[in-house]
Each structure stands twice: as structure tokens, then as C-alpha cells.
Coordinates of C-alpha atoms and ligand atoms in Angstrom, one line a residue:
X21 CA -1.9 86.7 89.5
X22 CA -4.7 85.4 87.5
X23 CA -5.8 88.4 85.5
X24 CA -8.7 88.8 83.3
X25 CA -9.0 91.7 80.5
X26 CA -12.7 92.5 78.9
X27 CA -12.5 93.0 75.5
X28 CA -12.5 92.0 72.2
X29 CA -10.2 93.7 69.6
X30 CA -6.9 95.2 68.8
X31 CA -6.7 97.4 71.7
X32 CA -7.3 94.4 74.1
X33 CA -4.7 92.1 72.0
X34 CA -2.0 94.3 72.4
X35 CA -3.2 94.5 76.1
X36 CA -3.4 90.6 76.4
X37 CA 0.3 90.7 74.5
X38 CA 2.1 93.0 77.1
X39 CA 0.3 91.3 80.2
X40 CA 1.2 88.0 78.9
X41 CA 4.8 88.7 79.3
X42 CA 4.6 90.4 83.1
X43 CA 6.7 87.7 85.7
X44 CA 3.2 88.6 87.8
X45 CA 1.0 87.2 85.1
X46 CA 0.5 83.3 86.0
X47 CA -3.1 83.1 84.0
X48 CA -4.2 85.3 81.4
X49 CA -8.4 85.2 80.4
X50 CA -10.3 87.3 77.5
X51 CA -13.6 88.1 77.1
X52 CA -14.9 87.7 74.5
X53 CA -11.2 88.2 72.6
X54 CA -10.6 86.8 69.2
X55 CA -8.3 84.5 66.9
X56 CA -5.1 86.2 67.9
X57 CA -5.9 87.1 71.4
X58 CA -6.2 83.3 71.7
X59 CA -2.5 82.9 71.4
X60 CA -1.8 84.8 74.8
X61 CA -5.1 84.1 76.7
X62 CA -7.6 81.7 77.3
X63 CA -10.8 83.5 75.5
X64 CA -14.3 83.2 77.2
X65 CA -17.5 83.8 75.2
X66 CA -18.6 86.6 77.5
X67 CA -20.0 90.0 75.9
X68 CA -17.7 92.7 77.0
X69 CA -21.3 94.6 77.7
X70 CA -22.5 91.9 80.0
X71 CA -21.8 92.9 83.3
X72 CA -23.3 90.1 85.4
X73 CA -21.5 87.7 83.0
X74 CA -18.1 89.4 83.5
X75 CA -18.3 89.5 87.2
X76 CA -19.6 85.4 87.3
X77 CA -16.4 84.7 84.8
X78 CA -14.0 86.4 87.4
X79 CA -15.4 84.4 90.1
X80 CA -15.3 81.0 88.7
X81 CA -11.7 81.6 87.5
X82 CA -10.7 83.3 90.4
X83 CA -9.3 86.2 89.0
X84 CA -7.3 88.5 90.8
X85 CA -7.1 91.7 88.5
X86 CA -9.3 93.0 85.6
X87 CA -8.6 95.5 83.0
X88 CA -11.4 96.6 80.8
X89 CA -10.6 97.7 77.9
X90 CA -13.8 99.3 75.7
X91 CA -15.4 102.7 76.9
X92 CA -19.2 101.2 76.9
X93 CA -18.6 98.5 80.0
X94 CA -17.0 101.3 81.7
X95 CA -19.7 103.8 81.5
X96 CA -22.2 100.8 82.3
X97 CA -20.5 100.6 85.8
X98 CA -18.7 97.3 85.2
X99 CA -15.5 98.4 87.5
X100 CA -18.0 99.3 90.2
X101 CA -19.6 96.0 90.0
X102 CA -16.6 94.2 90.1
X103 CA -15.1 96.1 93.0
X104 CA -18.4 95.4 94.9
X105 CA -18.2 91.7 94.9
X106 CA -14.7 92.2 95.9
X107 CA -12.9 91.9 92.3
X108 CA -10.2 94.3 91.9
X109 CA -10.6 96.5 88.3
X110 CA -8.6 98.6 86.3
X111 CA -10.8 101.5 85.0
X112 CA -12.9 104.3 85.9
X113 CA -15.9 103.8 87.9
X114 CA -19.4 104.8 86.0
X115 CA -19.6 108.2 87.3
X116 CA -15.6 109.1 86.2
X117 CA -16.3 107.3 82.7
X118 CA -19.1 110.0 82.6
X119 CA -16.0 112.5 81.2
X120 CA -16.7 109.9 77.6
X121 CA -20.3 109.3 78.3
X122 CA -21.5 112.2 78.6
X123 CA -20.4 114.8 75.9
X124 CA -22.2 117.6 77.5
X125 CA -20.9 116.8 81.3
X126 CA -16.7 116.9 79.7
X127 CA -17.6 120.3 78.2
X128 CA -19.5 121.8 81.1
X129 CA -16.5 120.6 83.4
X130 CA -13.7 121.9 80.8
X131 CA -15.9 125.3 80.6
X132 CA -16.1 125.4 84.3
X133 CA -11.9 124.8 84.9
X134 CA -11.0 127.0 82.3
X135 CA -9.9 124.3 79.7
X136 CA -9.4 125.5 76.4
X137 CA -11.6 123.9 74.1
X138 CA -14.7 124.6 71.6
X139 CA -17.0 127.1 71.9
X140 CA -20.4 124.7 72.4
X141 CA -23.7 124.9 73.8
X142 CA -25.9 121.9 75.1
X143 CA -29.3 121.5 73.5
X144 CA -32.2 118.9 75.1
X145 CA -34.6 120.7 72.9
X146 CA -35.2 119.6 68.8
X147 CA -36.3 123.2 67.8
X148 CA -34.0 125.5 69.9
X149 CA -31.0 123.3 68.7
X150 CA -32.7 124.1 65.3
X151 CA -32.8 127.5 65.7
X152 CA -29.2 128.2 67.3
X153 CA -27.7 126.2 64.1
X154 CA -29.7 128.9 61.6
X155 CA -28.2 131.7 63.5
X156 CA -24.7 130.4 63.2
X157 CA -22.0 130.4 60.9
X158 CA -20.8 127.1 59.3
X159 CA -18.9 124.7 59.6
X160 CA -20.5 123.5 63.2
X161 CA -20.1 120.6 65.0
X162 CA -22.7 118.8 66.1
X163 CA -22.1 115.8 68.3
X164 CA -24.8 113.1 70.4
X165 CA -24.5 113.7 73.9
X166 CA -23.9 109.8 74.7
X167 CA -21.7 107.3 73.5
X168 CA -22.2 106.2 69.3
X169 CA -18.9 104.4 69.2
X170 CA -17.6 107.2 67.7
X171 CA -20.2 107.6 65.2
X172 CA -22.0 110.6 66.3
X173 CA -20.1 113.4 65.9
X174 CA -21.0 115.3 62.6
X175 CA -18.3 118.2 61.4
X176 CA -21.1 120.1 59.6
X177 CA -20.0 122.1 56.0
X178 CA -23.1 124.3 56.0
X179 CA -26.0 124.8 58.6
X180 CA -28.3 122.0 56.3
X181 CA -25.9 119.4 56.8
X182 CA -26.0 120.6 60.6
X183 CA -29.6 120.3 60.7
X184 CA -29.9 117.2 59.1
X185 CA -27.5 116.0 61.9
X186 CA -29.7 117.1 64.3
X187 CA -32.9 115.5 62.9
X188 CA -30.8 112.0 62.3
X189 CA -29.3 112.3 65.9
X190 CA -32.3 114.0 67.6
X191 CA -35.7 112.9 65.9
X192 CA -34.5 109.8 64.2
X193 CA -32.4 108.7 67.4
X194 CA -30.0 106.8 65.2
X195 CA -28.1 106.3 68.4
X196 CA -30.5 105.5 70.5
X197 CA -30.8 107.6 73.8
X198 CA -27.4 109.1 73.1
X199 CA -29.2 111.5 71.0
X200 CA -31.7 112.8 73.7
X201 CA -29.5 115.8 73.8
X202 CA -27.1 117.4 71.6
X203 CA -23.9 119.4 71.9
X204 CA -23.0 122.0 69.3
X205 CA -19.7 123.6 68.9
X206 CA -17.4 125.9 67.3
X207 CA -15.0 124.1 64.3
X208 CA -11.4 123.8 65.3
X209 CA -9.0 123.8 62.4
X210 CA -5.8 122.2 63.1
X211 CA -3.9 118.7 63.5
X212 CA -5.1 116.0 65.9
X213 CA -3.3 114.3 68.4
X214 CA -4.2 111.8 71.2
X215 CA -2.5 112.1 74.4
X216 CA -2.6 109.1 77.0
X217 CA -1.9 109.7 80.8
X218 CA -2.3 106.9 83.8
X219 CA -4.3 108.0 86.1
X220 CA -4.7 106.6 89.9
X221 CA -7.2 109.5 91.1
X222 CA -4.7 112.0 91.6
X223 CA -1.5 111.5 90.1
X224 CA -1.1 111.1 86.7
X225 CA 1.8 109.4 84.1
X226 CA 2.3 110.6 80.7
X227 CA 1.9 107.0 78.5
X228 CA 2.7 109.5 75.2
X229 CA 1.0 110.9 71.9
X230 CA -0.1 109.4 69.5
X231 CA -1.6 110.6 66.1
X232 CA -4.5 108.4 64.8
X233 CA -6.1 108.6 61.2
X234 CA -10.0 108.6 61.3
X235 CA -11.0 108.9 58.1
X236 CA -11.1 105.4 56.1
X237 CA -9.1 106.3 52.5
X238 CA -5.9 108.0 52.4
X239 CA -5.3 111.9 52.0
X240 CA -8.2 111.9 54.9
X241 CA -10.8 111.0 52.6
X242 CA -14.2 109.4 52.6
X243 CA -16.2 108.4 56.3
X244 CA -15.1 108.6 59.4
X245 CA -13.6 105.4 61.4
X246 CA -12.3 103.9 64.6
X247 CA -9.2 104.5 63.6
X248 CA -7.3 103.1 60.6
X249 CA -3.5 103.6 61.3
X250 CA -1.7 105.1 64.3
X251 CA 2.3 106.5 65.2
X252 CA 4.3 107.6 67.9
X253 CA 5.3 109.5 69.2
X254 CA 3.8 112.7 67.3
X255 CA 6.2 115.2 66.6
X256 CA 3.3 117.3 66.6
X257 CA 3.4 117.5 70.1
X258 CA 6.9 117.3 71.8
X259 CA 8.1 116.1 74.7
X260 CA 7.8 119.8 76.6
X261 CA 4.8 120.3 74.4
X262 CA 3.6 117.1 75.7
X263 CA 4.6 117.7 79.5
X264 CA 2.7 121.3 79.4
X265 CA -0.4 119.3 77.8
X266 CA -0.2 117.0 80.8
X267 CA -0.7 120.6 83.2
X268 CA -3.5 121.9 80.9
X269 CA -5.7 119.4 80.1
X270 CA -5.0 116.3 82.9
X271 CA -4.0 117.6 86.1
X272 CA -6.7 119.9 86.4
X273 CA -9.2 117.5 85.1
X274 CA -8.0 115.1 88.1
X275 CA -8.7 117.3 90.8
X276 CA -12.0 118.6 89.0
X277 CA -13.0 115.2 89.2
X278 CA -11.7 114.6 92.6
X279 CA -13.4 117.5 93.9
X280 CA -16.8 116.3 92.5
X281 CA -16.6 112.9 94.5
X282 CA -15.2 110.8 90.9
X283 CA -12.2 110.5 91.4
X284 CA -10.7 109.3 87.8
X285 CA -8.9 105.8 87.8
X286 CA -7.7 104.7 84.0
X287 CA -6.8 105.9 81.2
X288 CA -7.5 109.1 80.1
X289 CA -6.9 109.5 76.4
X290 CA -7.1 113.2 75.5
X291 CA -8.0 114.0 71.7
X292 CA -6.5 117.2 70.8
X293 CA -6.4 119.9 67.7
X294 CA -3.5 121.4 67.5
X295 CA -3.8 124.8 65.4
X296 CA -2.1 128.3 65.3
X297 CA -2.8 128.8 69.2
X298 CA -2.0 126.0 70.3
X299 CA -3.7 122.9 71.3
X300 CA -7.5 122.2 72.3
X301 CA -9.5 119.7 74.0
X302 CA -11.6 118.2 71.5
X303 CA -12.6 115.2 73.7
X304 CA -11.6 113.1 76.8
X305 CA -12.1 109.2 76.4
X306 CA -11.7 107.2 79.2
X307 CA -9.9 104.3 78.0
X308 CA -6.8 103.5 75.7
X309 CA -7.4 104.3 72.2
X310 CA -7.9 102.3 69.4
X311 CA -5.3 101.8 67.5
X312 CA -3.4 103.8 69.6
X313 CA -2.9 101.2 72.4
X314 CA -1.2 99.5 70.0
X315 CA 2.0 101.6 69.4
X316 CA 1.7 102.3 73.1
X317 CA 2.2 99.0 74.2
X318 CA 5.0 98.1 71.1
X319 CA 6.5 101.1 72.7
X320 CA 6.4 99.9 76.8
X321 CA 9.2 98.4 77.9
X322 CA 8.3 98.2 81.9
X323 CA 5.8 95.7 83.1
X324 CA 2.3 96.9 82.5
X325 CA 0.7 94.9 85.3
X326 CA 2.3 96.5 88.5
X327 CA 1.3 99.7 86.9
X328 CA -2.0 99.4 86.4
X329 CA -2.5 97.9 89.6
X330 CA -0.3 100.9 91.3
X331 CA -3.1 103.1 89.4
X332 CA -5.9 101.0 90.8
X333 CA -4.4 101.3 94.3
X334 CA -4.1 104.9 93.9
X335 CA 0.0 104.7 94.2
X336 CA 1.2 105.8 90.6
X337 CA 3.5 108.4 92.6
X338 CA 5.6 104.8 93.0
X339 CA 5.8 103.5 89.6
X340 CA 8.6 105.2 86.8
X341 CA 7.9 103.4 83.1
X342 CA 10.4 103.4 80.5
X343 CA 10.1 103.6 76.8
X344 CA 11.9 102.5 74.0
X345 CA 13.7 105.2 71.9
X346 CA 12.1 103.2 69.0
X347 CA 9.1 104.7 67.3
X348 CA 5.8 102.3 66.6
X349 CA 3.5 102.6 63.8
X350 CA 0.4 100.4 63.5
X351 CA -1.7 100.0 60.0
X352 CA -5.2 98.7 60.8
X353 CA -6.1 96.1 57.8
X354 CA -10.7 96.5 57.5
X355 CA -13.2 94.5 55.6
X356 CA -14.1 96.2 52.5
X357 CA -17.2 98.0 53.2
X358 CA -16.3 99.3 56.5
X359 CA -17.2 101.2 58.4
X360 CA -20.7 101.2 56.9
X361 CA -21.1 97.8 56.1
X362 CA -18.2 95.1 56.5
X363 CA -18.5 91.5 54.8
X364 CA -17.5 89.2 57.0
X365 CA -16.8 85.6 57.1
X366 CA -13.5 85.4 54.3
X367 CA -10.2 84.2 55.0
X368 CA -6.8 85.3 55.8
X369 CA -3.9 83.8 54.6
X370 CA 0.2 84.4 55.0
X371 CA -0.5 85.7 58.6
X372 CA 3.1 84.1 59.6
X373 CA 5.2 85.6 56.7
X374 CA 4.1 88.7 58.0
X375 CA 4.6 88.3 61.7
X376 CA 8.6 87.0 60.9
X377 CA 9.1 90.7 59.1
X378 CA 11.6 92.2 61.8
X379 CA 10.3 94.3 64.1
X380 CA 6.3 93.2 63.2
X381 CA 3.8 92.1 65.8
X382 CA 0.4 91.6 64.1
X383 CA -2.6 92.2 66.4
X384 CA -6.2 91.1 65.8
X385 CA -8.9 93.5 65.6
X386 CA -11.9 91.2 64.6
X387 CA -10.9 87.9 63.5
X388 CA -12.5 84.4 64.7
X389 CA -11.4 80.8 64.5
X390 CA -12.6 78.1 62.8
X391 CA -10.4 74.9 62.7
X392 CA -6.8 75.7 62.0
X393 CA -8.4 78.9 59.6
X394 CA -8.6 82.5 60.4
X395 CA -11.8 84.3 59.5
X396 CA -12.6 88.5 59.2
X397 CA -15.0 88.9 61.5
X398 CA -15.6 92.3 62.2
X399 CA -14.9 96.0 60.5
X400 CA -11.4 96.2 61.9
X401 CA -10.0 92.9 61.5
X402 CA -5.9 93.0 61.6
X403 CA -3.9 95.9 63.2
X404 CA 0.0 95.1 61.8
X405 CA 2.7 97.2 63.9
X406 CA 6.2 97.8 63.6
X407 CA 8.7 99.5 65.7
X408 CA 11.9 100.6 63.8
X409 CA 14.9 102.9 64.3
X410 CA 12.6 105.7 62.8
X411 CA 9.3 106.4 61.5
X412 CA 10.1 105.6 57.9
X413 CA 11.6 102.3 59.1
X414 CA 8.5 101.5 60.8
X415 CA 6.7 102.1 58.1
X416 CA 8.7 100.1 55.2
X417 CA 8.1 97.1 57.9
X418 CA 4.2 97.6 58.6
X419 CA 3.7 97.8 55.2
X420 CA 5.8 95.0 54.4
X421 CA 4.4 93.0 56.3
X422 CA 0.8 94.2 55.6
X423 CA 1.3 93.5 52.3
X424 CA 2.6 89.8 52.8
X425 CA -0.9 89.1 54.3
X426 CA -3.2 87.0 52.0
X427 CA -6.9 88.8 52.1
X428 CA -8.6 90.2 49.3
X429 CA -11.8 91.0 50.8
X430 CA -10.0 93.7 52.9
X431 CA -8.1 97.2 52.2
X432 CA -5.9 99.5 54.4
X433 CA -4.7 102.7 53.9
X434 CA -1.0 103.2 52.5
X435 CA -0.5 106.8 54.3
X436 CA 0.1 106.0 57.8
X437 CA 2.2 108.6 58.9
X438 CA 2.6 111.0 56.2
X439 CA 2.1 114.2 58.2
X440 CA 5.1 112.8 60.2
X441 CA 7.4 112.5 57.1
X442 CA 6.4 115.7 55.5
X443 CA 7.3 117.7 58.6
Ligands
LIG30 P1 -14.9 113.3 68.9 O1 -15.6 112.0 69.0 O2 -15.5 114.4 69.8 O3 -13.4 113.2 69.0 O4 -15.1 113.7 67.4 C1 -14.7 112.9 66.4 C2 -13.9 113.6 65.4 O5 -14.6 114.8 64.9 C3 -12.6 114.2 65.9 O6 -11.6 113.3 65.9 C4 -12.4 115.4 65.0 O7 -11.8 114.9 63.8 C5 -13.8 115.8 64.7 N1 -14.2 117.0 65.6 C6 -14.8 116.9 66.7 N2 -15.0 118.1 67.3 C7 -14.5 119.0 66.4 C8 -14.4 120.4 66.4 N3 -14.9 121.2 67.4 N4 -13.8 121.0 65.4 C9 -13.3 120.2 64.3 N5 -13.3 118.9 64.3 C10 -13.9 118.3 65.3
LIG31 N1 -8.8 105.7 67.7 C1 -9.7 106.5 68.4 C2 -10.5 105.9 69.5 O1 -10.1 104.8 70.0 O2 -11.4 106.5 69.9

């Protein structure tokens, strides 16, 4: 099969890395993919956002199969374009990928099935959103109703840093038209977890749980990221407590979503808190997580490939994966000055001293060519991942490795996992 995966970072390298290595795989393409992703895949300069440029690619290389890998191509409708010229796609179609895109549409469904989650309420209006925040209690939440890549959700400390969420989100429309409305919502305290199911419409397959660290500086400190280091599994969740999390917060969502006429193809990554009663939805994302796919795929020993297409042919009832015993950890390496403002453009050295450390596969998050040298080129540039017998194992490898790598101009946190070690 000639198979074509849309994307551009860490998530779609360790995508391009298991596909590579499927029997089925006979040509491997990336767009627009990076420095490392060129090892496994032939990269195309097409934006993973350009739709009609995506579907052109697949037809002039004659793809067979193509996974897309970020949420914002999804929620644009780029599976349904593909599948309408013919082009079979892994992913949801626009109006399933609504579950990510639209904050308000995932609560009013979760509200509706009875999923536990946040207390919230949806605001189109500047001055009632306003006044609701005066009237409650802090901390709030306050959160765009569209997609910020993952930068418009504000955990509010008193109602005047909620209300200057609101202005920033509503007024100023930092993101755009995701800030035409605005959910607000109750705080959760607890520990967060991600939880990862393949879907086919309606069955779905645990992938695992993973436990992700947002915040850039270690001991959770300073802004909020993509994601700078990642594990699992999470003893935080269990395997029973992660096989009852499947029947609360996926297989209803399937047949919700069935019911409504989207069915749900893809990934559905769950973001949970986990506190005293248990765990709550915080979010659905519609699409491997990032770093998370990472340790997922370090994790997969079955073929991805026949999966993903059994999920895309709506036969996942047919398809068993298997796991190593092994636990992954992943440490994402940024530019200084992420996630405001990352320099870009320095070099990385020593890349291959840290890929030989056993047990090390180093993934590329943002990195570009140019000649035989390997350039930052985004906030996220380098995701290093180990498996090992255990976590700390994994650990003492990422980080040795990490540490091998020759790049000044970035930083990574030296925590990964703690919460894991302390329990
Ligand atoms: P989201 O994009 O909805 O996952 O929100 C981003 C991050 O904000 C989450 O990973 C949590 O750390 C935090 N967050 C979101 N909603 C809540 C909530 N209701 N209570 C506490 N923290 C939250
Ligand atoms: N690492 C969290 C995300 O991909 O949204």
C-alpha cells in the first residue's frame, strides 16, 4: 500500500516510524513532515491545513491510505474530502471532529448522556458571560469554544483573571473566531490522564493511558504547553480502572455520536482529572495526542496499518493489538522561549550518540534540514523516548540520551514522570 500521513511533528514521526515497518507499507509520504520524518518517508511540502493540496498529493502519488494526524485538518473536513474523490482516510469526518472543535457541542453532548464532567455553561454573549463570572466563586475555567491549539483554555485564580480571559478571548478575539463563544466551568482538582481508544464508529479498542505534562518548567510551573514529556502506562489509572473508563466516557460517546448521524472514526483521546470521586471528562480530542502518540506507538507491537484501516472500514471487532509489558517515556526537548516565543534556526548536534542509548528512539517535533545539518525549527523540536523494564529505567535512558544531544538554544524538563515514582 502506498500510504500517506498529514502532519508535521512528533506525533506524525512516531506515526511515520511504526507505519514504516508494517509488511503492508510499500511507500511511505509526509506532509509537510520534518528532518527526522525524512528518514522513514518521502516528505512533501504540503501544509497539513491545505485541503485541496492534500487531496492533489494523494492523487499524483497514488496513495492508497491516509492518516491525518493534527486536530485542525480534521475539523476542516479533510477526511471527507478525501473520501469524496475516492481516497480512503483515517480520521473523523468534520462533523465527528466537532467533539474537539467545538468546546460547547462535547459538553452539551456529555451533559445530555449523563457523562461526568465540569459543571459549565455556554456564553455567545460578552456581558452575560461577564456577569455569570461576578456571581461565581473562583477558581473558573474559562475556555474558547473553537480550536486555539491548546491555547485557549484559561484555569482562572480569581473572577479578574476570569474576566480578563473573557475580554482577551471574547473582545480581543486572540483566537480568532474560536472566541465567538465561550464555555465556562466548574475547577476540577485532581490528576490528569489521557486515555486513547480506536474507534471504527461503533466499536472501540483501548490504545492505553497516558499522563502528559502541560506546563513548560518542572514542579508544573510556568505557561501552559503542548505537552513537554509523556509515560505509560499511568498507574493513575489501572487496567480495570482503565477498562471502566472505556464504558463511561467512550462507549456511550460512540453511540451518542452514532445516533446523531457522526458516527466517530479515529482516535478519541480522552483528557481526564482524576480526583477523590473518581475520574472526569475534561475534554475529548479527536486525534492521538502529542506527545502521547509517542509512548503509544514505542509501546505497539502489532502492525498499526491493518488497524487503522479495520477502524476506517468499520471492522475493529476483528483486530486484537498487543503491547509490550515494557513501559515508554518520552521527554520533549523546546526552543528556549517556547511556547511564547521560540528562536528558531540553531543547530543540533550528537543526535546519533543519543539515538544508540539502548532502548532510545529520538523523534522530531520541529526540526528542518539544511545540507547534512539539523536545524530547530519550531517550539517543540526533539521528542527523545525510551522504553525500559520500568519507569525509572526509561527514564535514566530518555534522559541519557537527552542529555547527549548537542543544543544549547533549547531546554527540557528533568521531571518526566515523577508523579509515577512518588506513588
Ligand atoms: P483542555 O484543552 O480543555 O484540556 O484544557 C487544557 C488544560 O486546562 C487541561 O489539561 C487542564 O490542565 C486544565 N483544565 C481544563 N479544564 C479544567 C477544569 N474544569 N478544571 C481544572 N483544570 C482544567
Ligand atoms: N499533549 C496534549 C495534546 O496533544 O493535546
Amino acid at each position: 500500500m502506498r500510504i500517506l500521513v498529514v502532519g508535521g511533528g512528533g506525533r506524525e514521526h512516531a506515526l511515520c516510524w511504526k507505519l514504516a515497518s508494517s509488511p503492508l507499507c510499500e511507500a511511505l509520504f509526509c506532509a509537510p513532515g520534518n528532518a527526522g520524518i525524512a528518514a522513514e518517508a518521502t516528505c512533501v511540502p504540503v501544509a497539513a491545513t491545505d485541503l485541496d493540496g492534500i487531496v492533489a498529493l494523494a492523487k499524483r502519488e497514488r496513495i492508497d491510505f491516509v492518516v491525518v494526524g493534527p486536530e485542525d485538518p480534521l475539523c476542516l473536513g479533510m477526511v471527507d474530502q478525501l473520501e469524496a474523490e475516492g481516497i480512503r482516510a483515517f480520521g473523523p469526518s468534520k462533523a465527528a471532529a466537532e467533539l474537539e472543535g467545538s468546546k460547547g457541542f462535547m459538553k452539551d453532548l456529555a451533559r445530555k448522556i449523563g457523562i461526568p464532567t465540569a459543571a459549565y455553561r455556554r456564553f455567545a454573549d460578552i456581558e452575560r458571560a461577564r456577569a455569570y463570572v461576578r456571581g461565581q466563586n473562583a477558581p473558573v475555567v474559562v475556555k474558547a469554544d473553537g480550536l486555539a491549539a491548546g491555547k485557549g483554555v484559561v484555569v482562572a485564580a480569581t473572577a479578574g483573571e476570569a474576566l480578563a480571559a473573557i475580554e482577551e478571548i471574547m473582545a480581543k478575539r486572540r483566537y480568532g473566531a474560536a472566541g465567538a463563544e465561550v464555555v465556562i466551568e466548574e475547577f476540577l482538582e485532581g490528576e490528569e490522564a489521557s486515555l486513547f481508544a480506536l474507534c471504527d464508529g461503533k466499536t472501540a479498542l483501548l490504545l492505553g493511558v497516558a499522563q502528559d505534562h502541560k506546563r513548560a518548567f518542572d514542579d508544573d510551573k510556568g505557561p501552559n504547553t503542548g505537552g513537554m514529556g509523556a509515560y505509560a502506562p499511568a498507574p493513575i489509572l489501572d487496567d480495570a480502572g482503565a477498562r471502566r473508563a472505556m464504558q463511561v466516557f467512550v462507549e456511550p460517546v460512540l453511540k451518542a455520536m452514532a445516533e446523531a448521524g457522526r458516527p466517530f472514526t479515529g482516535i478519541l483521546f480522552v483528557g481526564l482529572m482524576v480526583g477523590k470521586a473518581g475520574p472526569k471528562l475534561l475534554e475529548y480530542n479527536v486525534r492521538f495526542g502529542d506527545p502521547e502518540c509517542e509512548v503509544l506507538m514505542r509501546r505497539l507491537r502489532s502492525d498499526l496499518l491493518p488497524a487503522l484501516i479495520a477502524a476506517r472500514d468499520g471492522e475493529l471487532d476483528q483486530v486484537d493489538l498487543r503491547w509490550e509489558t515494557d513501559p515508554a517515556l518520552v521527554v520533549v526537548m523546546a526552543a528556549k522561549g517556547y511556547p511564547d516565543a521560540p528562536e528558531k534556526g540553531s543547530e543540533i548536534g550528537n543526535l546519533d550518540a543519543a539515538a544508540a542509548v539502548p532502548g532510545v528512539v529520538v523523534f522530531h517535533a520541529g526540526t528542518k534540514a539544511e545540507g547534512d545539518r539539523v536545524l530547530a525549527n519550531g517550539g517543540r523540536v526533539l521528542a527523545v523516548s525510551a522504553l525500559g523494564r520500568d519507569i525509572e529505567e526509561a527514564r535514566e535512558r530518555a534522559y541519557r540520551a537527552a542529555d547527549l544531544i548537542d543544543w544549547p538554544q533549547g531546554f527540557y524538563r528533568r521531571d518526566i514522570a515523577a508523579r509515577a515514582l512518588r506513588r
